[in-house]
Amino acid sequence: MRRKLVAGNWKMNGNLAANSALLNELVAAVGHGASCDIAVCVPAPYLAQCQQQLVNTAVTWGGQDLSAHEAGAYTGEVAATMLADFGSHYVVVGHSERRAMHAESNALVAQKTLRALRCGLTPIICVGETLAEREGGQTTAVVGEQLEAVLAVLESADLTRLVVAYEPVWAIGTGKTATPDMAQEVHATLRGLLAARDPVAAAGTRILYGGSMKPDNARELMAMPDIDGGLIGGAALKSVDFLAIIAATSIQ
Ligand code: PEP
């Protein structure tokens, strides 16, 4: 049985005061134990604040991107070791906004994944198709290529340390959500690709759904057999919504 994970992706939102209130509300509600794993993936400058407010609670934290390089002359980039220095557990890799706005290729996403794993971070690898790709019947090919590029550089032992997030690009921040059946179909395809590499590890790999997940659609999505939690954008910024999604993981 895979333990569900609800991870918030704050994107480029927040400030010290607002974060403090949000994190306090989360901790007050979930305390030190929860029925699923919980994480917030925050802008790098706020990792220290997360470490301060979340240490020894049920809420873990992480970054939204990392450099593929170890260290050196890469102005503006953040190394995996720096995320780890502030107690990060997770890092989002290959979010569609980075693929689209920063031209991140499948090969770069694979290198970033390796770097995260080598530094003890759990990468949340995002894959997903655009609307044109879905309408062109290319969903399986696109997400397959994105995942295979990562699997190609990993050792089998690494598979147990990955989280995959299926995030249809057309559903991110748009209010449009994949139906539970549509999402399940892609999740099953992704698990099949993982299983082709290592069936035992694949059975334990968590595959999250992301794309306008909200309190009112979370329960149905999370009830699908291959949906192991959510990567949550907009709804992660309001404690009441984020907590309702967390609660939905245990009402099946
Ligand atoms: C995301 O950015 O990863 C995301 C899923 O956003 P939203 O929930 O706002 O669609």
PDB file of C-alpha atoms and ligand atoms in Angstrom:
ATOM      1  CA  MET A   1       0.000   0.000   0.000  1.00  0.00           C
ATOM      2  CA  ARG A   2       1.488   3.322  -1.038  1.00  0.00           C
ATOM      3  CA  ARG A   3       1.158   6.132   1.506  1.00  0.00           C
ATOM      4  CA  LYS A   4      -0.359   9.158  -0.170  1.00  0.00           C
ATOM      5  CA  LEU A   5       1.588  12.413  -0.540  1.00  0.00           C
ATOM      6  CA  VAL A   6       0.053  15.867  -0.805  1.00  0.00           C
ATOM      7  CA  ALA A   7       2.679  18.385  -1.911  1.00  0.00           C
ATOM      8  CA  GLY A   8       2.037  22.096  -2.330  1.00  0.00           C
ATOM      9  CA  ASN A   9       3.810  23.979  -5.081  1.00  0.00           C
ATOM     10  CA  TRP A  10       3.734  27.600  -3.968  1.00  0.00           C
ATOM     11  CA  LYS A  11       5.314  28.771  -7.254  1.00  0.00           C
ATOM     12  CA  MET A  12       6.581  32.387  -6.986  1.00  0.00           C
ATOM     13  CA  ASN A  13       4.173  33.376  -4.234  1.00  0.00           C
ATOM     14  CA  GLY A  14       4.529  34.289  -0.587  1.00  0.00           C
ATOM     15  CA  ASN A  15       6.240  36.645   1.814  1.00  0.00           C
ATOM     16  CA  LEU A  16       7.541  36.128   5.335  1.00  0.00           C
ATOM     17  CA  ALA A  17       4.346  37.229   7.072  1.00  0.00           C
ATOM     18  CA  ALA A  18       1.922  35.347   4.835  1.00  0.00           C
ATOM     19  CA  ASN A  19       4.089  32.201   4.882  1.00  0.00           C
ATOM     20  CA  SER A  20       4.306  32.303   8.642  1.00  0.00           C
ATOM     21  CA  ALA A  21       0.529  32.415   8.987  1.00  0.00           C
ATOM     22  CA  LEU A  22       0.002  29.656   6.411  1.00  0.00           C
ATOM     23  CA  LEU A  23       2.612  27.335   7.944  1.00  0.00           C
ATOM     24  CA  ASN A  24       1.259  27.918  11.456  1.00  0.00           C
ATOM     25  CA  GLU A  25      -2.240  27.054  10.280  1.00  0.00           C
ATOM     26  CA  LEU A  26      -1.004  23.839   8.653  1.00  0.00           C
ATOM     27  CA  VAL A  27       0.947  22.768  11.713  1.00  0.00           C
ATOM     28  CA  ALA A  28      -1.925  23.634  14.060  1.00  0.00           C
ATOM     29  CA  ALA A  29      -4.213  21.392  12.014  1.00  0.00           C
ATOM     30  CA  VAL A  30      -1.962  18.409  11.289  1.00  0.00           C
ATOM     31  CA  GLY A  31       0.416  18.597  14.251  1.00  0.00           C
ATOM     32  CA  HIS A  32       2.998  15.887  14.385  1.00  0.00           C
ATOM     33  CA  GLY A  33       1.194  13.054  12.692  1.00  0.00           C
ATOM     34  CA  ALA A  34      -1.031  12.846   9.631  1.00  0.00           C
ATOM     35  CA  SER A  35      -2.684  10.118   7.613  1.00  0.00           C
ATOM     36  CA  CYS A  36      -0.638  11.041   4.537  1.00  0.00           C
ATOM     37  CA  ASP A  37       2.742  12.609   3.831  1.00  0.00           C
ATOM     38  CA  ILE A  38       2.594  16.394   3.468  1.00  0.00           C
ATOM     39  CA  ALA A  39       5.084  18.771   1.880  1.00  0.00           C
ATOM     40  CA  VAL A  40       5.342  22.380   0.801  1.00  0.00           C
ATOM     41  CA  CYS A  41       7.674  23.220  -2.089  1.00  0.00           C
ATOM     42  CA  VAL A  42       8.547  26.866  -1.636  1.00  0.00           C
ATOM     43  CA  PRO A  43      10.693  29.571  -3.274  1.00  0.00           C
ATOM     44  CA  ALA A  44      14.313  28.946  -2.187  1.00  0.00           C
ATOM     45  CA  PRO A  45      14.603  32.084  -0.008  1.00  0.00           C
ATOM     46  CA  TYR A  46      11.873  30.712   2.258  1.00  0.00           C
ATOM     47  CA  LEU A  47      13.483  27.327   2.951  1.00  0.00           C
ATOM     48  CA  ALA A  48      15.060  28.653   6.147  1.00  0.00           C
ATOM     49  CA  GLN A  49      11.661  29.831   7.330  1.00  0.00           C
ATOM     50  CA  CYS A  50      10.210  26.377   6.640  1.00  0.00           C
ATOM     51  CA  GLN A  51      13.058  24.748   8.517  1.00  0.00           C
ATOM     52  CA  GLN A  52      12.436  27.016  11.480  1.00  0.00           C
ATOM     53  CA  GLN A  53       8.658  26.595  11.565  1.00  0.00           C
ATOM     54  CA  LEU A  54       8.240  22.997  10.409  1.00  0.00           C
ATOM     55  CA  VAL A  55      11.061  21.085  12.070  1.00  0.00           C
ATOM     56  CA  ASN A  56       9.655  18.118  14.031  1.00  0.00           C
ATOM     57  CA  THR A  57       6.173  18.510  12.554  1.00  0.00           C
ATOM     58  CA  ALA A  58       4.282  16.351  10.056  1.00  0.00           C
ATOM     59  CA  VAL A  59       4.880  18.912   7.298  1.00  0.00           C
ATOM     60  CA  THR A  60       8.059  18.495   5.267  1.00  0.00           C
ATOM     61  CA  TRP A  61       9.394  20.993   2.743  1.00  0.00           C
ATOM     62  CA  GLY A  62      11.461  21.342  -0.387  1.00  0.00           C
ATOM     63  CA  GLY A  63      12.408  23.382  -3.438  1.00  0.00           C
ATOM     64  CA  GLN A  64      10.760  23.943  -6.794  1.00  0.00           C
ATOM     65  CA  ASP A  65      13.841  23.495  -8.972  1.00  0.00           C
ATOM     66  CA  LEU A  66      17.557  22.789  -8.663  1.00  0.00           C
ATOM     67  CA  SER A  67      20.677  23.155 -10.750  1.00  0.00           C
ATOM     68  CA  ALA A  68      21.958  20.200 -12.729  1.00  0.00           C
ATOM     69  CA  HIS A  69      25.470  21.295 -11.669  1.00  0.00           C
ATOM     70  CA  GLU A  70      27.218  20.545  -8.423  1.00  0.00           C
ATOM     71  CA  ALA A  71      28.635  24.033  -7.716  1.00  0.00           C
ATOM     72  CA  GLY A  72      30.485  26.858  -9.436  1.00  0.00           C
ATOM     73  CA  ALA A  73      29.934  29.712 -11.874  1.00  0.00           C
ATOM     74  CA  TYR A  74      26.181  29.349 -12.418  1.00  0.00           C
ATOM     75  CA  THR A  75      24.795  32.718 -11.358  1.00  0.00           C
ATOM     76  CA  GLY A  76      21.281  32.554  -9.998  1.00  0.00           C
ATOM     77  CA  GLU A  77      21.113  28.790  -9.749  1.00  0.00           C
ATOM     78  CA  VAL A  78      20.494  26.827  -6.565  1.00  0.00           C
ATOM     79  CA  ALA A  79      22.441  23.610  -5.898  1.00  0.00           C
ATOM     80  CA  ALA A  80      20.897  20.431  -4.521  1.00  0.00           C
ATOM     81  CA  THR A  81      23.303  20.627  -1.577  1.00  0.00           C
ATOM     82  CA  MET A  82      21.917  24.088  -0.735  1.00  0.00           C
ATOM     83  CA  LEU A  83      18.361  22.749  -0.660  1.00  0.00           C
ATOM     84  CA  ALA A  84      19.592  19.903   1.548  1.00  0.00           C
ATOM     85  CA  ASP A  85      21.405  22.342   3.867  1.00  0.00           C
ATOM     86  CA  PHE A  86      18.014  23.761   4.823  1.00  0.00           C
ATOM     87  CA  GLY A  87      16.498  20.377   5.561  1.00  0.00           C
ATOM     88  CA  SER A  88      14.626  19.962   2.272  1.00  0.00           C
ATOM     89  CA  HIS A  89      13.142  16.572   1.697  1.00  0.00           C
ATOM     90  CA  TYR A  90      11.708  17.088  -1.804  1.00  0.00           C
ATOM     91  CA  VAL A  91      12.436  19.056  -4.941  1.00  0.00           C
ATOM     92  CA  VAL A  92      10.097  19.560  -7.897  1.00  0.00           C
ATOM     93  CA  VAL A  93      11.899  18.763 -11.158  1.00  0.00           C
ATOM     94  CA  GLY A  94      10.755  19.522 -14.698  1.00  0.00           C
ATOM     95  CA  HIS A  95       7.591  21.447 -13.849  1.00  0.00           C
ATOM     96  CA  SER A  96       5.833  22.407 -17.086  1.00  0.00           C
ATOM     97  CA  GLU A  97       6.411  26.094 -16.326  1.00  0.00           C
ATOM     98  CA  ARG A  98      10.156  25.440 -16.310  1.00  0.00           C
ATOM     99  CA  ARG A  99       9.965  23.278 -19.412  1.00  0.00           C
ATOM    100  CA  ALA A 100       7.993  25.994 -21.247  1.00  0.00           C
ATOM    101  CA  MET A 101       9.535  29.219 -19.914  1.00  0.00           C
ATOM    102  CA  HIS A 102      13.105  28.047 -19.364  1.00  0.00           C
ATOM    103  CA  ALA A 103      13.339  25.571 -22.228  1.00  0.00           C
ATOM    104  CA  GLU A 104      14.140  22.652 -19.931  1.00  0.00           C
ATOM    105  CA  SER A 105      14.619  19.551 -22.060  1.00  0.00           C
ATOM    106  CA  ASN A 106      13.942  15.951 -21.067  1.00  0.00           C
ATOM    107  CA  ALA A 107      17.716  15.434 -20.899  1.00  0.00           C
ATOM    108  CA  LEU A 108      18.173  18.358 -18.487  1.00  0.00           C
ATOM    109  CA  VAL A 109      15.308  17.114 -16.308  1.00  0.00           C
ATOM    110  CA  ALA A 110      17.066  13.738 -16.177  1.00  0.00           C
ATOM    111  CA  GLN A 111      20.345  15.347 -15.068  1.00  0.00           C
ATOM    112  CA  LYS A 112      18.561  17.386 -12.397  1.00  0.00           C
ATOM    113  CA  THR A 113      16.851  14.226 -11.140  1.00  0.00           C
ATOM    114  CA  LEU A 114      20.204  12.493 -10.797  1.00  0.00           C
ATOM    115  CA  ARG A 115      21.662  15.466  -8.962  1.00  0.00           C
ATOM    116  CA  ALA A 116      18.732  15.534  -6.522  1.00  0.00           C
ATOM    117  CA  LEU A 117      19.019  11.817  -5.782  1.00  0.00           C
ATOM    118  CA  ARG A 118      22.767  11.988  -5.283  1.00  0.00           C
ATOM    119  CA  CYS A 119      22.218  14.671  -2.627  1.00  0.00           C
ATOM    120  CA  GLY A 120      19.573  12.713  -0.750  1.00  0.00           C
ATOM    121  CA  LEU A 121      16.579  14.701  -2.021  1.00  0.00           C
ATOM    122  CA  THR A 122      13.408  13.069  -3.308  1.00  0.00           C
ATOM    123  CA  PRO A 123      12.684  14.444  -6.786  1.00  0.00           C
ATOM    124  CA  ILE A 124       9.055  15.022  -7.777  1.00  0.00           C
ATOM    125  CA  ILE A 125       9.382  14.617 -11.531  1.00  0.00           C
ATOM    126  CA  CYS A 126       6.647  16.362 -13.484  1.00  0.00           C
ATOM    127  CA  VAL A 127       5.381  15.047 -16.800  1.00  0.00           C
ATOM    128  CA  GLY A 128       2.363  16.117 -18.820  1.00  0.00           C
ATOM    129  CA  GLU A 129       1.002  16.919 -22.241  1.00  0.00           C
ATOM    130  CA  THR A 130      -0.272  20.186 -23.704  1.00  0.00           C
ATOM    131  CA  LEU A 131      -3.835  20.524 -24.967  1.00  0.00           C
ATOM    132  CA  ALA A 132      -2.661  20.284 -28.574  1.00  0.00           C
ATOM    133  CA  GLU A 133      -0.771  17.089 -27.767  1.00  0.00           C
ATOM    134  CA  ARG A 134      -3.813  15.560 -26.030  1.00  0.00           C
ATOM    135  CA  GLU A 135      -6.087  16.523 -28.910  1.00  0.00           C
ATOM    136  CA  GLY A 136      -3.549  15.070 -31.320  1.00  0.00           C
ATOM    137  CA  GLY A 137      -3.652  11.722 -29.508  1.00  0.00           C
ATOM    138  CA  GLN A 138      -0.051  12.101 -28.339  1.00  0.00           C
ATOM    139  CA  THR A 139      -0.514  11.986 -24.566  1.00  0.00           C
ATOM    140  CA  THR A 140       0.993   8.539 -24.057  1.00  0.00           C
ATOM    141  CA  ALA A 141       3.931   9.254 -26.345  1.00  0.00           C
ATOM    142  CA  VAL A 142       4.712  12.608 -24.720  1.00  0.00           C
ATOM    143  CA  VAL A 143       4.552  11.535 -21.083  1.00  0.00           C
ATOM    144  CA  GLY A 144       6.305   8.288 -21.982  1.00  0.00           C
ATOM    145  CA  GLU A 145       9.214  10.142 -23.561  1.00  0.00           C
ATOM    146  CA  GLN A 146       9.458  12.496 -20.582  1.00  0.00           C
ATOM    147  CA  LEU A 147       9.568   9.639 -18.067  1.00  0.00           C
ATOM    148  CA  GLU A 148      11.820   7.361 -20.153  1.00  0.00           C
ATOM    149  CA  ALA A 149      14.437  10.116 -20.420  1.00  0.00           C
ATOM    150  CA  VAL A 150      14.697  10.126 -16.637  1.00  0.00           C
ATOM    151  CA  LEU A 151      14.586   6.340 -16.247  1.00  0.00           C
ATOM    152  CA  ALA A 152      17.407   6.010 -18.763  1.00  0.00           C
ATOM    153  CA  VAL A 153      19.922   7.670 -16.436  1.00  0.00           C
ATOM    154  CA  LEU A 154      18.848   5.980 -13.188  1.00  0.00           C
ATOM    155  CA  GLU A 155      19.899   2.806 -11.446  1.00  0.00           C
ATOM    156  CA  SER A 156      17.043   0.428 -10.587  1.00  0.00           C
ATOM    157  CA  ALA A 157      17.590   1.151  -6.883  1.00  0.00           C
ATOM    158  CA  ASP A 158      16.762   4.820  -7.527  1.00  0.00           C
ATOM    159  CA  LEU A 159      13.216   3.996  -8.619  1.00  0.00           C
ATOM    160  CA  THR A 160      12.048   3.558  -5.051  1.00  0.00           C
ATOM    161  CA  ARG A 161      13.235   7.086  -4.271  1.00  0.00           C
ATOM    162  CA  LEU A 162      11.308   8.907  -7.001  1.00  0.00           C
ATOM    163  CA  VAL A 163       7.949  10.594  -6.994  1.00  0.00           C
ATOM    164  CA  VAL A 164       6.331  11.155 -10.394  1.00  0.00           C
ATOM    165  CA  ALA A 165       3.658  13.829 -10.914  1.00  0.00           C
ATOM    166  CA  TYR A 166       1.292  13.671 -13.872  1.00  0.00           C
ATOM    167  CA  GLU A 167       0.374  17.268 -14.580  1.00  0.00           C
ATOM    168  CA  PRO A 168      -1.540  17.828 -17.819  1.00  0.00           C
ATOM    169  CA  VAL A 169      -0.366  21.289 -18.897  1.00  0.00           C
ATOM    170  CA  TRP A 170      -3.887  22.278 -19.945  1.00  0.00           C
ATOM    171  CA  ALA A 171      -5.121  21.684 -16.396  1.00  0.00           C
ATOM    172  CA  ILE A 172      -2.497  23.701 -14.529  1.00  0.00           C
ATOM    173  CA  GLY A 173      -3.918  26.896 -13.060  1.00  0.00           C
ATOM    174  CA  THR A 174      -6.824  26.824 -15.508  1.00  0.00           C
ATOM    175  CA  GLY A 175      -9.587  25.368 -13.352  1.00  0.00           C
ATOM    176  CA  LYS A 176      -9.880  22.510 -15.884  1.00  0.00           C
ATOM    177  CA  THR A 177      -9.170  19.145 -14.307  1.00  0.00           C
ATOM    178  CA  ALA A 178      -8.598  15.781 -15.907  1.00  0.00           C
ATOM    179  CA  THR A 179     -11.492  13.501 -14.980  1.00  0.00           C
ATOM    180  CA  PRO A 180     -10.521  10.729 -12.566  1.00  0.00           C
ATOM    181  CA  ASP A 181     -10.717   8.213 -15.428  1.00  0.00           C
ATOM    182  CA  MET A 182      -8.555  10.323 -17.735  1.00  0.00           C
ATOM    183  CA  ALA A 183      -5.951  10.784 -15.015  1.00  0.00           C
ATOM    184  CA  GLN A 184      -6.043   7.106 -13.989  1.00  0.00           C
ATOM    185  CA  GLU A 185      -5.410   6.024 -17.578  1.00  0.00           C
ATOM    186  CA  VAL A 186      -2.218   8.086 -17.760  1.00  0.00           C
ATOM    187  CA  HIS A 187      -1.124   7.074 -14.260  1.00  0.00           C
ATOM    188  CA  ALA A 188      -1.506   3.402 -15.211  1.00  0.00           C
ATOM    189  CA  THR A 189       0.593   4.012 -18.331  1.00  0.00           C
ATOM    190  CA  LEU A 190       3.307   5.667 -16.242  1.00  0.00           C
ATOM    191  CA  ARG A 191       3.280   2.816 -13.734  1.00  0.00           C
ATOM    192  CA  GLY A 192       3.578   0.382 -16.626  1.00  0.00           C
ATOM    193  CA  LEU A 193       6.728   2.146 -17.805  1.00  0.00           C
ATOM    194  CA  LEU A 194       8.184   2.042 -14.294  1.00  0.00           C
ATOM    195  CA  ALA A 195       7.237  -1.643 -14.019  1.00  0.00           C
ATOM    196  CA  ALA A 196       8.957  -2.471 -17.289  1.00  0.00           C
ATOM    197  CA  ARG A 197      12.123  -1.278 -15.627  1.00  0.00           C
ATOM    198  CA  ASP A 198      11.526  -2.835 -12.190  1.00  0.00           C
ATOM    199  CA  PRO A 199       8.123  -4.291 -11.272  1.00  0.00           C
ATOM    200  CA  VAL A 200       8.780  -4.438  -7.543  1.00  0.00           C
ATOM    201  CA  ALA A 201       9.981  -0.852  -7.282  1.00  0.00           C
ATOM    202  CA  ALA A 202       7.172   0.367  -9.553  1.00  0.00           C
ATOM    203  CA  ALA A 203       4.560  -0.991  -7.173  1.00  0.00           C
ATOM    204  CA  GLY A 204       5.909   1.355  -4.518  1.00  0.00           C
ATOM    205  CA  THR A 205       6.539   4.481  -6.606  1.00  0.00           C
ATOM    206  CA  ARG A 206       4.114   7.277  -5.850  1.00  0.00           C
ATOM    207  CA  ILE A 207       2.470   8.941  -8.841  1.00  0.00           C
ATOM    208  CA  LEU A 208       0.742  12.231  -7.975  1.00  0.00           C
ATOM    209  CA  TYR A 209      -1.882  14.050  -9.993  1.00  0.00           C
ATOM    210  CA  GLY A 210      -1.536  17.813 -10.436  1.00  0.00           C
ATOM    211  CA  GLY A 211      -3.690  20.307 -12.316  1.00  0.00           C
ATOM    212  CA  SER A 212      -6.423  22.333 -10.620  1.00  0.00           C
ATOM    213  CA  MET A 213      -6.866  19.819  -7.815  1.00  0.00           C
ATOM    214  CA  LYS A 214      -9.248  21.419  -5.315  1.00  0.00           C
ATOM    215  CA  PRO A 215     -11.211  20.339  -2.237  1.00  0.00           C
ATOM    216  CA  ASP A 216     -14.230  19.521  -4.394  1.00  0.00           C
ATOM    217  CA  ASN A 217     -12.481  17.167  -6.837  1.00  0.00           C
ATOM    218  CA  ALA A 218      -9.655  15.764  -4.683  1.00  0.00           C
ATOM    219  CA  ARG A 219     -11.543  12.836  -3.167  1.00  0.00           C
ATOM    220  CA  GLU A 220     -12.639  11.366  -6.506  1.00  0.00           C
ATOM    221  CA  LEU A 221      -9.177  11.742  -8.013  1.00  0.00           C
ATOM    222  CA  MET A 222      -7.410  10.256  -4.986  1.00  0.00           C
ATOM    223  CA  ALA A 223      -9.761   7.274  -5.002  1.00  0.00           C
ATOM    224  CA  MET A 224      -8.292   6.028  -8.287  1.00  0.00           C
ATOM    225  CA  PRO A 225      -5.983   3.028  -7.864  1.00  0.00           C
ATOM    226  CA  ASP A 226      -2.852   4.615  -9.360  1.00  0.00           C
ATOM    227  CA  ILE A 227      -3.283   8.149  -7.983  1.00  0.00           C
ATOM    228  CA  ASP A 228      -1.125   8.369  -4.903  1.00  0.00           C
ATOM    229  CA  GLY A 229      -1.684  11.979  -3.944  1.00  0.00           C
ATOM    230  CA  GLY A 230      -1.549  15.443  -5.420  1.00  0.00           C
ATOM    231  CA  LEU A 231       0.812  18.197  -6.454  1.00  0.00           C
ATOM    232  CA  ILE A 232      -1.195  21.284  -5.613  1.00  0.00           C
ATOM    233  CA  GLY A 233      -0.609  24.804  -6.948  1.00  0.00           C
ATOM    234  CA  GLY A 234      -3.245  27.470  -6.276  1.00  0.00           C
ATOM    235  CA  ALA A 235      -5.081  25.531  -3.582  1.00  0.00           C
ATOM    236  CA  ALA A 236      -1.850  25.126  -1.588  1.00  0.00           C
ATOM    237  CA  LEU A 237      -1.817  28.836  -0.827  1.00  0.00           C
ATOM    238  CA  LYS A 238      -4.947  28.720   1.343  1.00  0.00           C
ATOM    239  CA  SER A 239      -4.651  26.549   4.428  1.00  0.00           C
ATOM    240  CA  VAL A 240      -8.349  25.695   4.421  1.00  0.00           C
ATOM    241  CA  ASP A 241      -8.174  24.337   0.855  1.00  0.00           C
ATOM    242  CA  PHE A 242      -4.841  22.567   1.312  1.00  0.00           C
ATOM    243  CA  LEU A 243      -6.079  20.946   4.521  1.00  0.00           C
ATOM    244  CA  ALA A 244      -9.307  19.845   2.829  1.00  0.00           C
ATOM    245  CA  ILE A 245      -7.253  18.139   0.097  1.00  0.00           C
ATOM    246  CA  ILE A 246      -5.126  16.446   2.763  1.00  0.00           C
ATOM    247  CA  ALA A 247      -8.323  15.265   4.461  1.00  0.00           C
ATOM    248  CA  ALA A 248      -9.584  13.874   1.147  1.00  0.00           C
ATOM    249  CA  THR A 249      -6.749  11.332   1.120  1.00  0.00           C
ATOM    250  CA  SER A 250      -8.309   9.479   4.031  1.00  0.00           C
ATOM    251  CA  ILE A 251     -11.981   9.576   2.920  1.00  0.00           C
ATOM    252  CA  GLN A 252     -12.064   6.885   0.237  1.00  0.00           C
TER     253      GLN A 252
HETATM  254  C1  PEP B   1       1.136  23.121 -10.317  1.00  0.00           C
HETATM  255  O1  PEP B   1       1.582  24.210 -10.583  1.00  0.00           O
HETATM  256  O2  PEP B   1       1.918  22.167 -10.126  1.00  0.00           O
HETATM  257  C2  PEP B   1      -0.317  22.957 -10.216  1.00  0.00           C
HETATM  258  C3  PEP B   1      -0.810  21.746 -10.165  1.00  0.00           C
HETATM  259  O3  PEP B   1      -1.052  24.102 -10.199  1.00  0.00           O
HETATM  260  P1  PEP B   1      -2.644  24.238  -9.958  1.00  0.00           P
HETATM  261  O4  PEP B   1      -3.010  23.315  -8.845  1.00  0.00           O
HETATM  262  O5  PEP B   1      -2.851  25.674  -9.590  1.00  0.00           O
HETATM  263  O6  PEP B   1      -3.290  23.853 -11.235  1.00  0.00           O
END
